Amino acid sequence: ASVDKADAKAALKPSVNIGGRLFFDSALFSQNQASFAQVGDAENATKLRWAWIELKGSMLENVDYRFWVDVSNNVNILDAYLDFHDLPYFQNFRIGHFFEPFSMQQLTPNKYLTFMERSSPFNLGRDLGLMLHSDNANANWTYGAGLFMNEDSARPPFYQNDEDSLAVTGRFTCLPWYDEASDGRGLIHLGLGGSYRHLADQTLRFRNRPDAALAPYIVDTGNFAADNYSLIGLEAAYAYGSFIMQTEYHRAAADTLSFGNEYFDHYYIQASYVLTGENRAYNRRSGSFSNRIVPYENFFRVRTEDGRICRGRGAWEIAYRYAHDDLNSDNILGGRDYRHLFSLNWYLSPYTRAMFEYNYTNTDDTTASNGLLHVFQMRMQFEF
Amino acid sequence: ASVDKADAKAALKPSVNIGGRLFFDSALFSQNQASFAQVGDAENATKLRWAWIELKGSMLENVDYRFWVDVSNNVNILDAYLDFHDLPYFQNFRIGHFFEPFSMQQLTPNKYLTFMERSSPFNLGRDLGLMLHSDNANANWTYGAGLFMNEDSARPPFYQNDEDSLAVTGRFTCLPWYDEASDGRGLIHLGLGGSYRHLADQTLRFRNRPDAALAPYIVDTGNFAADNYSLIGLEAAYAYGSFIMQTEYHRAAADTLSFGNEYFDHYYIQASYVLTGENRAYNRRSGSFSNRIVPYENFFRVRTEDGRICRGRGAWEIAYRYAHDDLNSDNILGGRDYRHLFSLNWYLSPYTRAMFEYNYTNTDDTTASNGLLHVFQMRMQFEF
Amino acid sequence: ASVDKADAKAALKPSVNIGGRLFFDSALFSQNQASFAQVGDAENATKLRWAWIELKGSMLENVDYRFWVDVSNNVNILDAYLDFHDLPYFQNFRIGHFFEPFSMQQLTPNKYLTFMERSSPFNLGRDLGLMLHSDNANANWTYGAGLFMNEDSARPPFYQNDEDSLAVTGRFTCLPWYDEASDGRGLIHLGLGGSYRHLADQTLRFRNRPDAALAPYIVDTGNFAADNYSLIGLEAAYAYGSFIMQTEYHRAAADTLSFGNEYFDHYYIQASYVLTGENRAYNRRSGSFSNRIVPYENFFRVRTEDGRICRGRGAWEIAYRYAHDDLNSDNILGGRDYRHLFSLNWYLSPYTRAMFEYNYTNTDDTTASNGLLHVFQMRMQFEF
């Protein structure tokens, strides 16, 4: 009987899987005088960009959890949540600290991003909250809708204020075309997201870097007084074999205290092609290209016993992005930029990637026009 | 032979088990004018209360180790110790950073506490030290006695001072009645603890929150000069099926530099009842109710294939606590409070718990009388 | 087919092993007046010296990774790298954050060190970089050569400066004699290392503690202006059964801005003997004594069923080190010290060690002569 009890106990016990990821970045910068006047000296840098320890598991077949921390610079809590599955009507309920359901780019894990960094100044990051969401690997649509604490996601997950700072955020995506026969090597994705966000401290700020974590902010509204703001996001993507085209448009409407509504915009459009024929697979559960590229042939280069050098090439991908930030509204002048990114990604194995990127950024702000910032950046990325 | 060697080596290798816990808290506060004058504005809050990563294992059958860290706000070392078993005379020897052996409530892991927080302002927390202790799952008594560095446990485990800051702490518990037939569904527990603590920096302070981590301190002696202080603790508990009653009394005697001995008190009494019939099991190794409640039926709510909604209810527990702090001594006026707590605990599974609590606190201090602070707090707790 | 796919996927997945180490230190100090004038009061201390969480694994048979963090005081990144094996010509390529290839003592893991701390003020620690290196368990030589960012290794791995701060570091070791028959219980080791290090901020400082992490710095040049500096290191070791003798000489040549080249020195010589007959095994892959001592008989002390007390003694080792720092150059007066260390190490099991050390240090600097600092220190060390 006690054996049965132990068995029963073991069956209930949550499973634990441990993993992690390590990203090493290097960046070289070149600026013209106007850029120097705008942002100061962009100094070359090398950094351990991310060092994540990831715990996750499941319990009783209908509860998943995730507990991820980044230790690259002290400890930052990333995902820390419980997910309850198989619920009637809503499918899934999630509670904890996690990404708000907004923007295809935001919801693509950083290890699967086509470029080294996300492009939008309006990404919401992770917040404490509750979310209902779908999670179906065979559906042609996804949804997520939640209630969040609008905390600053850079700090530990902690919000204390008598004024509420609630956010309501939702996203809906669908697949007008999905080629089942080829497991999604052909598809069209459309998405719509929105968020309404009350600001307890009546302070708001938008800013952005040129798709490079080691670069300075190039556009920045500074702090301004606002009661709340709203976001809307549109998404579209087209995949055909090794080719993907993807675009998003974000618009923020800030309910300012001094000027009434002020509007800010961002969009990007990007295309990528895997030269070696593999494809970046779409994930129907999350409504994004959140699956690894598995090279047909992993990279290796070894001397065989008979003295020859033998090699495998891995997978190679090229990509281009055009992005634009407009943080100038009628009365708030945060600046405007447009950016061209050229990327070469080398997948040594499904878990190892080297990235080489050149970013050309042209910024206009109240200080100067045509500030040119050139970024050459590299990443070595590993996941386990 | 090399295989045998590898086997032998593997047999010696310490095992490693990984686990963790995540607690999410929300608290709403309401105050009268007197409370506002006493403690300022108690602001509503939401927080990742705990995020623990837990490593533990054993070696050679007679050594256990534990290495636990909390990463909810930077990194804090929790348990980090080695435990040597099967010793003659003393049973066990522990070295490292761990809870001093004092107070049943202190020694009950936070995941098994009946209420969200412990109640005593005199709990000792974890310190660097050595301890002899029993560890017998079939005995009707436990003991623990150790020598500790009286560090401030909130900092990393580090003590540096030429003045010694040693503490001697011990606890003894026994079970005058224990119903073996029902595996301890009926029992009476008695306990006695004490500690003598030298203060290297001759500074002492007692303070307490109203059993709510997100609330401000309501009683506080401030720093005062003392050479050492002593603690004494009395414990009693009675369990009968799903019903538990538990009480503790703590008395601190501070050897102050200005006034001679000054005395401070705390006690609580609490009762809990599991409505669904399960029981909170007593742990004979630690002398406390440190075992999980295993619901007869886990919570679920799913739509079955024939369209009906099917559910399991989990386990439900109600609890009440009365607690009192008296931090007013003859010459030091830290304030006095009494508190009523009402709690509803829902065990969705053995590893998942939702807690709902209402705390009523009445505080008198030198600023004002009858400061009323109402706390409504919730917790979602998960362990893996 | 999908099963095959899953199998193939699993075969590619990196493995994960989790481990860690916990070191608890206590130190008592005694000083004469001259030492007090030199370094102030060396206060007694107890500390959790190290608390490491270690993740490592391999992928595709030719890639290893390591991701180690210390959480004893916030989080510090230790090893975080990828290692590619089986390369033609070079054998191995490593990228990430790891020890620069310099000094036998530096490259011996702290858990295997004969004394509690390393002795040289010129150790380089871990830096971001690239390295080619050998990794052959049957060779009679090793090499390592790399390019590094000369960051301050105490901070998170991050370097940002337009001035380059590159370092080129290399090490070569060989075994003129290695007794294969006894698996290396007899050997002679010779080694040579060097590093050239450009200083972006033109600031340099050398300093050292008396082989005790809890003691103050006893010699210290303070910051001085320099463009670059070079290091050279010589190593020799002799092992015969349980006896090991090991010595290293380090010389630093700083290209100062004010005085031209200035030279600083360090050397140590140490001997150890395992009284119980085991031996500290040499590691031919890393060119150092980086293997655990496996006691013939683990320590235990238990009462048997017939009432007798039964015991095992573990392994016992005695060691002596003489070390000398000369941080006085022609124009920079950082002080000079010589140190005698006496150590008794008790290996309770291959994974548990208690260390007892007495250090006698005599320091001369510009403040006083013959500053005597006595250190009595103990460590309890555990690894899993």
Short mmCIF file of N, CA and C in Angstrom, two decimals, chain A residues 126-170:
data_model
loop_
_atom_site.label_atom_id
_atom_site.label_comp_id
_atom_site.label_asym_id
_atom_site.label_seq_id
_atom_site.Cartn_x
_atom_site.Cartn_y
_atom_site.Cartn_z
N ARG A 126 7.64 41.96 -20.28
CA ARG A 126 6.94 41.07 -19.36
C ARG A 126 6.38 41.87 -18.19
N ASP A 127 5.17 41.50 -17.75
CA ASP A 127 4.55 42.14 -16.61
C ASP A 127 3.82 41.11 -15.76
N LEU A 128 3.54 41.46 -14.53
CA LEU A 128 2.71 40.62 -13.67
C LEU A 128 1.27 40.69 -14.14
N GLY A 129 0.62 39.54 -14.29
CA GLY A 129 -0.75 39.60 -14.74
C GLY A 129 -1.42 38.26 -14.90
N LEU A 130 -2.60 38.30 -15.48
CA LEU A 130 -3.44 37.14 -15.78
C LEU A 130 -3.74 37.16 -17.26
N MET A 131 -3.84 36.01 -17.87
CA MET A 131 -4.14 35.99 -19.30
C MET A 131 -4.96 34.76 -19.65
N LEU A 132 -5.96 34.94 -20.49
CA LEU A 132 -6.62 33.83 -21.15
C LEU A 132 -6.02 33.74 -22.55
N HIS A 133 -5.76 32.50 -23.00
CA HIS A 133 -5.18 32.41 -24.33
C HIS A 133 -5.41 31.02 -24.93
N SER A 134 -5.33 30.95 -26.24
CA SER A 134 -5.42 29.66 -26.93
C SER A 134 -4.04 29.03 -26.97
N ASP A 135 -4.00 27.75 -27.29
CA ASP A 135 -2.71 27.04 -27.31
C ASP A 135 -2.92 25.76 -28.10
N ASN A 136 -3.18 25.93 -29.39
CA ASN A 136 -3.61 24.80 -30.20
C ASN A 136 -2.71 24.66 -31.42
N ALA A 137 -2.00 23.54 -31.48
CA ALA A 137 -1.00 23.36 -32.54
C ALA A 137 -1.64 23.08 -33.90
N ASN A 138 -2.97 22.91 -33.95
CA ASN A 138 -3.61 22.59 -35.22
C ASN A 138 -4.61 23.64 -35.68
N ALA A 139 -4.71 24.73 -34.94
CA ALA A 139 -5.71 25.74 -35.28
C ALA A 139 -5.13 26.74 -36.27
N ASN A 140 -6.02 27.46 -36.96
CA ASN A 140 -5.58 28.49 -37.89
C ASN A 140 -5.76 29.88 -37.30
N TRP A 141 -5.86 29.94 -35.97
CA TRP A 141 -5.97 31.24 -35.32
C TRP A 141 -5.44 31.11 -33.90
N THR A 142 -5.08 32.22 -33.28
CA THR A 142 -4.70 32.28 -31.86
C THR A 142 -5.32 33.53 -31.25
N TYR A 143 -5.50 33.46 -29.95
CA TYR A 143 -5.90 34.69 -29.26
C TYR A 143 -5.22 34.72 -27.91
N GLY A 144 -5.06 35.94 -27.35
CA GLY A 144 -4.58 36.13 -25.99
C GLY A 144 -5.17 37.42 -25.48
N ALA A 145 -5.65 37.42 -24.24
CA ALA A 145 -6.24 38.65 -23.68
C ALA A 145 -5.97 38.64 -22.19
N GLY A 146 -5.42 39.72 -21.67
CA GLY A 146 -5.06 39.69 -20.26
C GLY A 146 -5.11 41.03 -19.58
N LEU A 147 -4.97 40.94 -18.28
CA LEU A 147 -4.98 42.09 -17.39
C LEU A 147 -3.60 42.12 -16.73
N PHE A 148 -2.92 43.26 -16.77
CA PHE A 148 -1.54 43.31 -16.30
C PHE A 148 -1.29 44.52 -15.41
N MET A 149 -0.27 44.38 -14.56
CA MET A 149 0.29 45.51 -13.85
C MET A 149 1.31 46.16 -14.77
N ASN A 150 1.13 47.42 -15.02
CA ASN A 150 1.96 48.15 -15.96
C ASN A 150 3.26 48.58 -15.29
N GLU A 151 4.02 47.60 -14.78
CA GLU A 151 5.27 47.91 -14.11
C GLU A 151 6.36 48.16 -15.13
N ASP A 152 7.42 48.73 -14.66
CA ASP A 152 8.62 48.83 -15.48
C ASP A 152 9.27 47.46 -15.47
N SER A 153 9.35 46.83 -16.61
CA SER A 153 9.74 45.41 -16.62
C SER A 153 11.22 45.19 -16.32
N ALA A 154 12.01 46.27 -16.23
CA ALA A 154 13.42 46.07 -15.95
C ALA A 154 13.68 45.75 -14.48
N ARG A 155 12.76 46.10 -13.60
CA ARG A 155 12.98 45.89 -12.18
C ARG A 155 12.45 44.53 -11.77
N PRO A 156 12.70 44.10 -10.52
CA PRO A 156 12.05 42.86 -10.09
C PRO A 156 10.54 43.04 -10.15
N PRO A 157 9.83 41.95 -10.34
CA PRO A 157 8.37 42.04 -10.48
C PRO A 157 7.72 42.51 -9.18
N PHE A 158 7.49 43.79 -9.07
CA PHE A 158 6.97 44.38 -7.84
C PHE A 158 6.30 45.69 -8.21
N TYR A 159 5.04 45.85 -7.84
CA TYR A 159 4.33 47.09 -8.11
C TYR A 159 3.64 47.53 -6.84
N GLN A 160 3.93 48.75 -6.39
CA GLN A 160 3.26 49.26 -5.18
C GLN A 160 2.85 50.70 -5.38
N ASN A 161 1.54 50.94 -5.42
CA ASN A 161 1.01 52.27 -5.65
C ASN A 161 -0.50 52.21 -5.41
N ASP A 162 -1.03 53.19 -4.71
CA ASP A 162 -2.48 53.20 -4.50
C ASP A 162 -3.24 53.51 -5.79
N GLU A 163 -2.61 54.33 -6.64
CA GLU A 163 -3.18 54.54 -7.96
C GLU A 163 -3.04 53.24 -8.74
N ASP A 164 -4.08 52.84 -9.45
CA ASP A 164 -3.92 51.62 -10.22
C ASP A 164 -3.12 51.91 -11.47
N SER A 165 -2.43 50.93 -11.94
CA SER A 165 -1.61 51.07 -13.14
C SER A 165 -1.89 49.87 -14.02
N LEU A 166 -3.19 49.64 -14.22
CA LEU A 166 -3.60 48.44 -14.94
C LEU A 166 -3.48 48.60 -16.43
N ALA A 167 -3.26 47.51 -17.08
CA ALA A 167 -3.25 47.47 -18.54
C ALA A 167 -4.13 46.32 -19.00
N VAL A 168 -4.89 46.57 -20.06
CA VAL A 168 -5.65 45.50 -20.72
C VAL A 168 -5.03 45.31 -22.09
N THR A 169 -4.63 44.09 -22.38
CA THR A 169 -3.91 43.85 -23.62
C THR A 169 -4.46 42.61 -24.32
N GLY A 170 -4.56 42.66 -25.64
CA GLY A 170 -5.07 41.51 -26.37
C GLY A 170 -4.46 41.43 -27.76
#
